[in-house]
Amino acid sequence: MTFYDRLLDETAAERSRFLAIPIIRAALSQGVPRDAYEAFLVQAYHHVKQTCPLLSRAAELSADRAYRDALLAYIEEETGHDAWILDDLRDLGRNPDAIRAGEPDAPCLLMITYAWHVIEHVSPYALLGMVHVLEGMSVALAGAAATALQQSLRLPAGKGTRYLSSHGALDAGHVDFFRKLVNGIGDASAQAAIVATAKAIYPLYGDIFRAIGRTCGIDSDAA
């Protein structure tokens, strides 16, 4: 079994619990109310804008040249994605400057803080656990969710869903790159940090959606 396959296997329970969150199921099947979608975009902006700084810091802390080079390639790919989210919010009538100046809600802040902590104090490889969750869920969910939302919210074509539509398509290629990258990591402690971080990020990321669901009247699960 490759390390990538073991990563999938060892985080399968967390992934299943994430996919069972009511607002996730609703977004995929019939879409969600506009206020829920806007709330998601606001929180997405706050954690996506941390992606490049997190990648950069992990690269700085790593002595593995191949890993550093891979992270630098990720930075090039991820640069500007937070601006896509602000464009979507602008299309929905929100003020991008107000969003930019705001702060993430507690669940999003906790996930960001955890990511910085494990990179700084556990292992720079730990970042790959977060990448696995966020990009893996984008591939699985973003395209379908964008289609459902476009229809349910009756948004003009190409308006308000650029981040979801583009991110889902782009991350399919990222996952192939990610698979090759993690399969090249043979150090047991690095592998353990990646698995542990992924197992922690799934519920932390899920809490962002559970909180939005509670606020917007989409009943959350009890997990």
PDB file of C-alpha atoms in Angstrom:
ATOM      1  CA  MET A   1       0.000   0.000   0.000  1.00  0.00           C
ATOM      2  CA  THR A   2       1.395   3.413  -0.922  1.00  0.00           C
ATOM      3  CA  PHE A   3       1.508   6.158   1.675  1.00  0.00           C
ATOM      4  CA  TYR A   4      -1.181   8.071  -0.224  1.00  0.00           C
ATOM      5  CA  ASP A   5      -3.481   5.047  -0.062  1.00  0.00           C
ATOM      6  CA  ARG A   6      -2.737   4.643   3.634  1.00  0.00           C
ATOM      7  CA  LEU A   7      -3.535   8.334   4.182  1.00  0.00           C
ATOM      8  CA  LEU A   8      -6.926   7.829   2.539  1.00  0.00           C
ATOM      9  CA  ASP A   9      -7.561   4.690   4.554  1.00  0.00           C
ATOM     10  CA  GLU A  10      -6.579   6.150   7.908  1.00  0.00           C
ATOM     11  CA  THR A  11      -8.686   9.284   7.444  1.00  0.00           C
ATOM     12  CA  ALA A  12     -11.751   7.588   5.911  1.00  0.00           C
ATOM     13  CA  ALA A  13     -13.846   7.895   9.076  1.00  0.00           C
ATOM     14  CA  GLU A  14     -13.157  11.631   9.366  1.00  0.00           C
ATOM     15  CA  ARG A  15     -13.978  12.144   5.706  1.00  0.00           C
ATOM     16  CA  SER A  16     -17.295  10.304   6.090  1.00  0.00           C
ATOM     17  CA  ARG A  17     -18.269  12.438   9.069  1.00  0.00           C
ATOM     18  CA  PHE A  18     -17.418  15.576   7.109  1.00  0.00           C
ATOM     19  CA  LEU A  19     -19.525  14.536   4.123  1.00  0.00           C
ATOM     20  CA  ALA A  20     -22.454  13.790   6.446  1.00  0.00           C
ATOM     21  CA  ILE A  21     -22.699  17.416   7.650  1.00  0.00           C
ATOM     22  CA  PRO A  22     -26.218  18.581   6.682  1.00  0.00           C
ATOM     23  CA  ILE A  23     -25.150  21.810   4.999  1.00  0.00           C
ATOM     24  CA  ILE A  24     -22.647  19.877   2.867  1.00  0.00           C
ATOM     25  CA  ARG A  25     -25.337  17.433   1.786  1.00  0.00           C
ATOM     26  CA  ALA A  26     -27.714  20.304   1.044  1.00  0.00           C
ATOM     27  CA  ALA A  27     -25.144  22.226  -0.998  1.00  0.00           C
ATOM     28  CA  LEU A  28     -24.567  19.205  -3.205  1.00  0.00           C
ATOM     29  CA  SER A  29     -28.199  18.254  -3.738  1.00  0.00           C
ATOM     30  CA  GLN A  30     -30.331  21.391  -3.923  1.00  0.00           C
ATOM     31  CA  GLY A  31     -28.035  24.266  -2.991  1.00  0.00           C
ATOM     32  CA  VAL A  32     -28.237  26.407   0.139  1.00  0.00           C
ATOM     33  CA  PRO A  33     -29.744  29.806   0.976  1.00  0.00           C
ATOM     34  CA  ARG A  34     -27.867  32.849  -0.223  1.00  0.00           C
ATOM     35  CA  ASP A  35     -26.900  33.885   3.311  1.00  0.00           C
ATOM     36  CA  ALA A  36     -25.298  30.477   3.916  1.00  0.00           C
ATOM     37  CA  TYR A  37     -23.336  30.641   0.673  1.00  0.00           C
ATOM     38  CA  GLU A  38     -22.116  34.151   1.406  1.00  0.00           C
ATOM     39  CA  ALA A  39     -21.104  33.077   4.923  1.00  0.00           C
ATOM     40  CA  PHE A  40     -19.112  30.204   3.425  1.00  0.00           C
ATOM     41  CA  LEU A  41     -17.314  32.548   1.023  1.00  0.00           C
ATOM     42  CA  VAL A  42     -16.411  34.956   3.813  1.00  0.00           C
ATOM     43  CA  GLN A  43     -14.837  32.191   5.897  1.00  0.00           C
ATOM     44  CA  ALA A  44     -13.191  30.699   2.811  1.00  0.00           C
ATOM     45  CA  TYR A  45     -11.575  34.059   2.107  1.00  0.00           C
ATOM     46  CA  HIS A  46     -10.033  34.159   5.568  1.00  0.00           C
ATOM     47  CA  HIS A  47      -8.487  30.697   5.413  1.00  0.00           C
ATOM     48  CA  VAL A  48      -7.543  30.797   1.716  1.00  0.00           C
ATOM     49  CA  LYS A  49      -5.585  34.018   2.189  1.00  0.00           C
ATOM     50  CA  GLN A  50      -3.439  32.091   4.684  1.00  0.00           C
ATOM     51  CA  THR A  51      -2.546  29.381   2.165  1.00  0.00           C
ATOM     52  CA  CYS A  52       0.465  31.028   0.561  1.00  0.00           C
ATOM     53  CA  PRO A  53       1.950  32.247   3.874  1.00  0.00           C
ATOM     54  CA  LEU A  54       1.549  28.726   5.298  1.00  0.00           C
ATOM     55  CA  LEU A  55       3.205  27.171   2.267  1.00  0.00           C
ATOM     56  CA  SER A  56       6.016  29.703   2.433  1.00  0.00           C
ATOM     57  CA  ARG A  57       6.646  29.078   6.135  1.00  0.00           C
ATOM     58  CA  ALA A  58       6.672  25.316   5.689  1.00  0.00           C
ATOM     59  CA  ALA A  59       9.212  25.716   2.891  1.00  0.00           C
ATOM     60  CA  GLU A  60      11.397  27.918   5.094  1.00  0.00           C
ATOM     61  CA  LEU A  61      11.390  25.324   7.884  1.00  0.00           C
ATOM     62  CA  SER A  62      12.121  22.300   5.713  1.00  0.00           C
ATOM     63  CA  ALA A  63      15.589  20.988   4.921  1.00  0.00           C
ATOM     64  CA  ASP A  64      14.138  18.757   2.192  1.00  0.00           C
ATOM     65  CA  ARG A  65      14.937  20.439  -1.123  1.00  0.00           C
ATOM     66  CA  ALA A  66      12.407  18.418  -3.139  1.00  0.00           C
ATOM     67  CA  TYR A  67       9.693  19.263  -0.620  1.00  0.00           C
ATOM     68  CA  ARG A  68      10.609  22.956  -0.667  1.00  0.00           C
ATOM     69  CA  ASP A  69      10.457  23.006  -4.453  1.00  0.00           C
ATOM     70  CA  ALA A  70       7.025  21.352  -4.378  1.00  0.00           C
ATOM     71  CA  LEU A  71       5.728  23.924  -1.905  1.00  0.00           C
ATOM     72  CA  LEU A  72       7.031  26.770  -4.041  1.00  0.00           C
ATOM     73  CA  ALA A  73       5.155  25.285  -6.996  1.00  0.00           C
ATOM     74  CA  TYR A  74       2.019  25.190  -4.861  1.00  0.00           C
ATOM     75  CA  ILE A  75       2.475  28.849  -3.984  1.00  0.00           C
ATOM     76  CA  GLU A  76       2.583  29.764  -7.655  1.00  0.00           C
ATOM     77  CA  GLU A  77      -0.654  27.851  -8.252  1.00  0.00           C
ATOM     78  CA  GLU A  78      -2.492  29.203  -5.207  1.00  0.00           C
ATOM     79  CA  THR A  79      -1.583  32.885  -5.546  1.00  0.00           C
ATOM     80  CA  GLY A  80      -4.634  35.037  -6.158  1.00  0.00           C
ATOM     81  CA  HIS A  81      -7.316  32.536  -5.153  1.00  0.00           C
ATOM     82  CA  ASP A  82      -8.411  34.756  -2.272  1.00  0.00           C
ATOM     83  CA  ALA A  83      -9.081  37.493  -4.851  1.00  0.00           C
ATOM     84  CA  TRP A  84     -11.428  35.122  -6.696  1.00  0.00           C
ATOM     85  CA  ILE A  85     -13.483  34.835  -3.523  1.00  0.00           C
ATOM     86  CA  LEU A  86     -13.694  38.611  -3.145  1.00  0.00           C
ATOM     87  CA  ASP A  87     -14.829  38.832  -6.778  1.00  0.00           C
ATOM     88  CA  ASP A  88     -17.617  36.341  -6.033  1.00  0.00           C
ATOM     89  CA  LEU A  89     -18.680  38.314  -2.980  1.00  0.00           C
ATOM     90  CA  ARG A  90     -18.688  41.513  -5.038  1.00  0.00           C
ATOM     91  CA  ASP A  91     -20.952  39.782  -7.580  1.00  0.00           C
ATOM     92  CA  LEU A  92     -23.290  38.930  -4.707  1.00  0.00           C
ATOM     93  CA  GLY A  93     -23.466  42.560  -3.611  1.00  0.00           C
ATOM     94  CA  ARG A  94     -21.015  42.406  -0.709  1.00  0.00           C
ATOM     95  CA  ASN A  95     -18.310  44.973  -0.021  1.00  0.00           C
ATOM     96  CA  PRO A  96     -14.917  43.304  -0.597  1.00  0.00           C
ATOM     97  CA  ASP A  97     -13.099  45.936   1.454  1.00  0.00           C
ATOM     98  CA  ALA A  98     -15.252  45.158   4.476  1.00  0.00           C
ATOM     99  CA  ILE A  99     -14.602  41.435   4.076  1.00  0.00           C
ATOM    100  CA  ARG A 100     -10.871  42.029   3.680  1.00  0.00           C
ATOM    101  CA  ALA A 101     -10.772  44.113   6.847  1.00  0.00           C
ATOM    102  CA  GLY A 102     -12.831  41.626   8.858  1.00  0.00           C
ATOM    103  CA  GLU A 103     -11.814  38.677  11.002  1.00  0.00           C
ATOM    104  CA  PRO A 104     -12.660  34.980  10.632  1.00  0.00           C
ATOM    105  CA  ASP A 105     -15.267  33.421  12.872  1.00  0.00           C
ATOM    106  CA  ALA A 106     -14.026  31.262  15.750  1.00  0.00           C
ATOM    107  CA  PRO A 107     -14.088  27.868  13.941  1.00  0.00           C
ATOM    108  CA  CYS A 108     -12.131  29.239  10.983  1.00  0.00           C
ATOM    109  CA  LEU A 109      -9.663  31.011  13.263  1.00  0.00           C
ATOM    110  CA  LEU A 110      -9.128  27.782  15.205  1.00  0.00           C
ATOM    111  CA  MET A 111      -8.340  25.843  12.030  1.00  0.00           C
ATOM    112  CA  ILE A 112      -5.896  28.508  10.844  1.00  0.00           C
ATOM    113  CA  THR A 113      -4.219  28.678  14.245  1.00  0.00           C
ATOM    114  CA  TYR A 114      -3.883  24.898  14.395  1.00  0.00           C
ATOM    115  CA  ALA A 115      -2.261  24.843  10.950  1.00  0.00           C
ATOM    116  CA  TRP A 116       0.311  27.440  11.960  1.00  0.00           C
ATOM    117  CA  HIS A 117       1.007  25.585  15.201  1.00  0.00           C
ATOM    118  CA  VAL A 118       1.704  22.178  13.659  1.00  0.00           C
ATOM    119  CA  ILE A 119       3.916  23.644  10.952  1.00  0.00           C
ATOM    120  CA  GLU A 120       5.955  25.630  13.477  1.00  0.00           C
ATOM    121  CA  HIS A 121       6.082  23.140  16.342  1.00  0.00           C
ATOM    122  CA  VAL A 122       5.463  19.644  14.963  1.00  0.00           C
ATOM    123  CA  SER A 123       6.694  19.329  11.370  1.00  0.00           C
ATOM    124  CA  PRO A 124       6.688  21.387   8.178  1.00  0.00           C
ATOM    125  CA  TYR A 125       5.347  18.237   6.501  1.00  0.00           C
ATOM    126  CA  ALA A 126       2.184  18.582   8.584  1.00  0.00           C
ATOM    127  CA  LEU A 127       0.907  21.145   6.102  1.00  0.00           C
ATOM    128  CA  LEU A 128       0.276  18.309   3.655  1.00  0.00           C
ATOM    129  CA  GLY A 129      -2.429  16.993   5.976  1.00  0.00           C
ATOM    130  CA  MET A 130      -4.320  20.254   5.575  1.00  0.00           C
ATOM    131  CA  VAL A 131      -3.721  20.281   1.815  1.00  0.00           C
ATOM    132  CA  HIS A 132      -5.082  16.752   1.595  1.00  0.00           C
ATOM    133  CA  VAL A 133      -8.351  17.743   3.257  1.00  0.00           C
ATOM    134  CA  LEU A 134      -9.007  21.106   1.627  1.00  0.00           C
ATOM    135  CA  GLU A 135      -7.995  20.214  -1.909  1.00  0.00           C
ATOM    136  CA  GLY A 136      -9.451  16.725  -1.702  1.00  0.00           C
ATOM    137  CA  MET A 137     -12.812  18.141  -0.660  1.00  0.00           C
ATOM    138  CA  SER A 138     -12.625  20.726  -3.435  1.00  0.00           C
ATOM    139  CA  VAL A 139     -12.255  17.989  -6.025  1.00  0.00           C
ATOM    140  CA  ALA A 140     -15.081  15.964  -4.506  1.00  0.00           C
ATOM    141  CA  LEU A 141     -17.516  18.799  -3.892  1.00  0.00           C
ATOM    142  CA  ALA A 142     -16.763  22.142  -5.544  1.00  0.00           C
ATOM    143  CA  GLY A 143     -17.982  21.499  -9.067  1.00  0.00           C
ATOM    144  CA  ALA A 144     -21.249  19.893  -8.004  1.00  0.00           C
ATOM    145  CA  ALA A 145     -21.872  22.519  -5.333  1.00  0.00           C
ATOM    146  CA  ALA A 146     -21.229  25.357  -7.794  1.00  0.00           C
ATOM    147  CA  THR A 147     -23.780  23.921 -10.230  1.00  0.00           C
ATOM    148  CA  ALA A 148     -26.420  23.460  -7.521  1.00  0.00           C
ATOM    149  CA  LEU A 149     -25.851  26.949  -6.157  1.00  0.00           C
ATOM    150  CA  GLN A 150     -25.906  28.584  -9.582  1.00  0.00           C
ATOM    151  CA  GLN A 151     -29.323  27.037 -10.165  1.00  0.00           C
ATOM    152  CA  SER A 152     -30.821  27.485  -6.705  1.00  0.00           C
ATOM    153  CA  LEU A 153     -29.703  31.114  -6.345  1.00  0.00           C
ATOM    154  CA  ARG A 154     -30.412  31.900 -10.022  1.00  0.00           C
ATOM    155  CA  LEU A 155     -27.062  33.555 -10.447  1.00  0.00           C
ATOM    156  CA  PRO A 156     -26.030  34.797 -13.895  1.00  0.00           C
ATOM    157  CA  ALA A 157     -23.634  32.447 -15.674  1.00  0.00           C
ATOM    158  CA  GLY A 158     -20.098  32.904 -14.416  1.00  0.00           C
ATOM    159  CA  LYS A 159     -21.158  35.203 -11.585  1.00  0.00           C
ATOM    160  CA  GLY A 160     -20.724  34.452  -7.903  1.00  0.00           C
ATOM    161  CA  THR A 161     -19.266  30.957  -8.200  1.00  0.00           C
ATOM    162  CA  ARG A 162     -15.859  31.485  -9.800  1.00  0.00           C
ATOM    163  CA  TYR A 163     -13.965  30.263  -6.740  1.00  0.00           C
ATOM    164  CA  LEU A 164     -15.906  27.013  -6.467  1.00  0.00           C
ATOM    165  CA  SER A 165     -15.999  26.307 -10.190  1.00  0.00           C
ATOM    166  CA  SER A 166     -12.350  27.106 -10.820  1.00  0.00           C
ATOM    167  CA  HIS A 167     -11.032  25.605  -7.602  1.00  0.00           C
ATOM    168  CA  GLY A 168     -12.699  22.270  -8.191  1.00  0.00           C
ATOM    169  CA  ALA A 169     -11.281  21.972 -11.695  1.00  0.00           C
ATOM    170  CA  LEU A 170      -7.789  23.123 -10.725  1.00  0.00           C
ATOM    171  CA  ASP A 171      -7.518  20.883  -7.699  1.00  0.00           C
ATOM    172  CA  ALA A 172      -8.064  17.715  -9.739  1.00  0.00           C
ATOM    173  CA  GLY A 173      -4.570  18.272 -11.134  1.00  0.00           C
ATOM    174  CA  HIS A 174      -3.300  19.264  -7.698  1.00  0.00           C
ATOM    175  CA  VAL A 175      -4.401  15.933  -6.244  1.00  0.00           C
ATOM    176  CA  ASP A 176      -2.308  14.045  -8.812  1.00  0.00           C
ATOM    177  CA  PHE A 177       0.657  16.226  -7.898  1.00  0.00           C
ATOM    178  CA  PHE A 178      -0.085  15.715  -4.205  1.00  0.00           C
ATOM    179  CA  ARG A 179      -0.274  11.927  -4.597  1.00  0.00           C
ATOM    180  CA  LYS A 180       3.171  11.789  -6.187  1.00  0.00           C
ATOM    181  CA  LEU A 181       4.574  14.154  -3.567  1.00  0.00           C
ATOM    182  CA  VAL A 182       3.381  12.226  -0.507  1.00  0.00           C
ATOM    183  CA  ASN A 183       4.332   8.883  -2.023  1.00  0.00           C
ATOM    184  CA  GLY A 184       7.882  10.193  -2.186  1.00  0.00           C
ATOM    185  CA  ILE A 185       7.963  10.876   1.562  1.00  0.00           C
ATOM    186  CA  GLY A 186       9.463   7.865   3.309  1.00  0.00           C
ATOM    187  CA  ASP A 187      10.229   9.310   6.736  1.00  0.00           C
ATOM    188  CA  ALA A 188       7.924   7.723   9.316  1.00  0.00           C
ATOM    189  CA  SER A 189       7.691  10.837  11.513  1.00  0.00           C
ATOM    190  CA  ALA A 190       6.784  13.008   8.518  1.00  0.00           C
ATOM    191  CA  GLN A 191       4.118  10.521   7.470  1.00  0.00           C
ATOM    192  CA  ALA A 192       2.707  10.448  11.011  1.00  0.00           C
ATOM    193  CA  ALA A 193       2.511  14.263  11.093  1.00  0.00           C
ATOM    194  CA  ILE A 194       0.626  14.325   7.780  1.00  0.00           C
ATOM    195  CA  VAL A 195      -1.912  11.708   8.882  1.00  0.00           C
ATOM    196  CA  ALA A 196      -2.449  13.303  12.304  1.00  0.00           C
ATOM    197  CA  THR A 197      -2.947  16.739  10.777  1.00  0.00           C
ATOM    198  CA  ALA A 198      -5.457  15.478   8.224  1.00  0.00           C
ATOM    199  CA  LYS A 199      -7.412  13.695  10.964  1.00  0.00           C
ATOM    200  CA  ALA A 200      -7.507  16.955  12.949  1.00  0.00           C
ATOM    201  CA  ILE A 201      -8.310  19.256  10.018  1.00  0.00           C
ATOM    202  CA  TYR A 202     -11.384  17.304   8.888  1.00  0.00           C
ATOM    203  CA  PRO A 203     -13.387  18.126  12.052  1.00  0.00           C
ATOM    204  CA  LEU A 204     -11.950  21.637  12.309  1.00  0.00           C
ATOM    205  CA  TYR A 205     -12.953  22.377   8.715  1.00  0.00           C
ATOM    206  CA  GLY A 206     -16.285  20.709   9.340  1.00  0.00           C
ATOM    207  CA  ASP A 207     -16.934  22.997  12.297  1.00  0.00           C
ATOM    208  CA  ILE A 208     -16.875  25.975   9.931  1.00  0.00           C
ATOM    209  CA  PHE A 209     -19.800  24.448   8.027  1.00  0.00           C
ATOM    210  CA  ARG A 210     -21.612  23.294  11.166  1.00  0.00           C
ATOM    211  CA  ALA A 211     -21.511  26.853  12.524  1.00  0.00           C
ATOM    212  CA  ILE A 212     -22.850  28.281   9.251  1.00  0.00           C
ATOM    213  CA  GLY A 213     -25.570  25.647   9.244  1.00  0.00           C
ATOM    214  CA  ARG A 214     -26.680  26.535  12.753  1.00  0.00           C
ATOM    215  CA  THR A 215     -26.718  30.255  11.987  1.00  0.00           C
ATOM    216  CA  CYS A 216     -28.641  29.805   8.735  1.00  0.00           C
ATOM    217  CA  GLY A 217     -31.150  27.270   9.999  1.00  0.00           C
ATOM    218  CA  ILE A 218     -29.684  24.197   8.314  1.00  0.00           C
ATOM    219  CA  ASP A 219     -29.599  21.716  11.176  1.00  0.00           C
ATOM    220  CA  SER A 220     -26.105  20.550  12.063  1.00  0.00           C
ATOM    221  CA  ASP A 221     -25.143  17.054  13.031  1.00  0.00           C
ATOM    222  CA  ALA A 222     -24.175  16.337  16.565  1.00  0.00           C
ATOM    223  CA  ALA A 223     -20.654  15.136  15.769  1.00  0.00           C
TER     224      ALA A 223
END
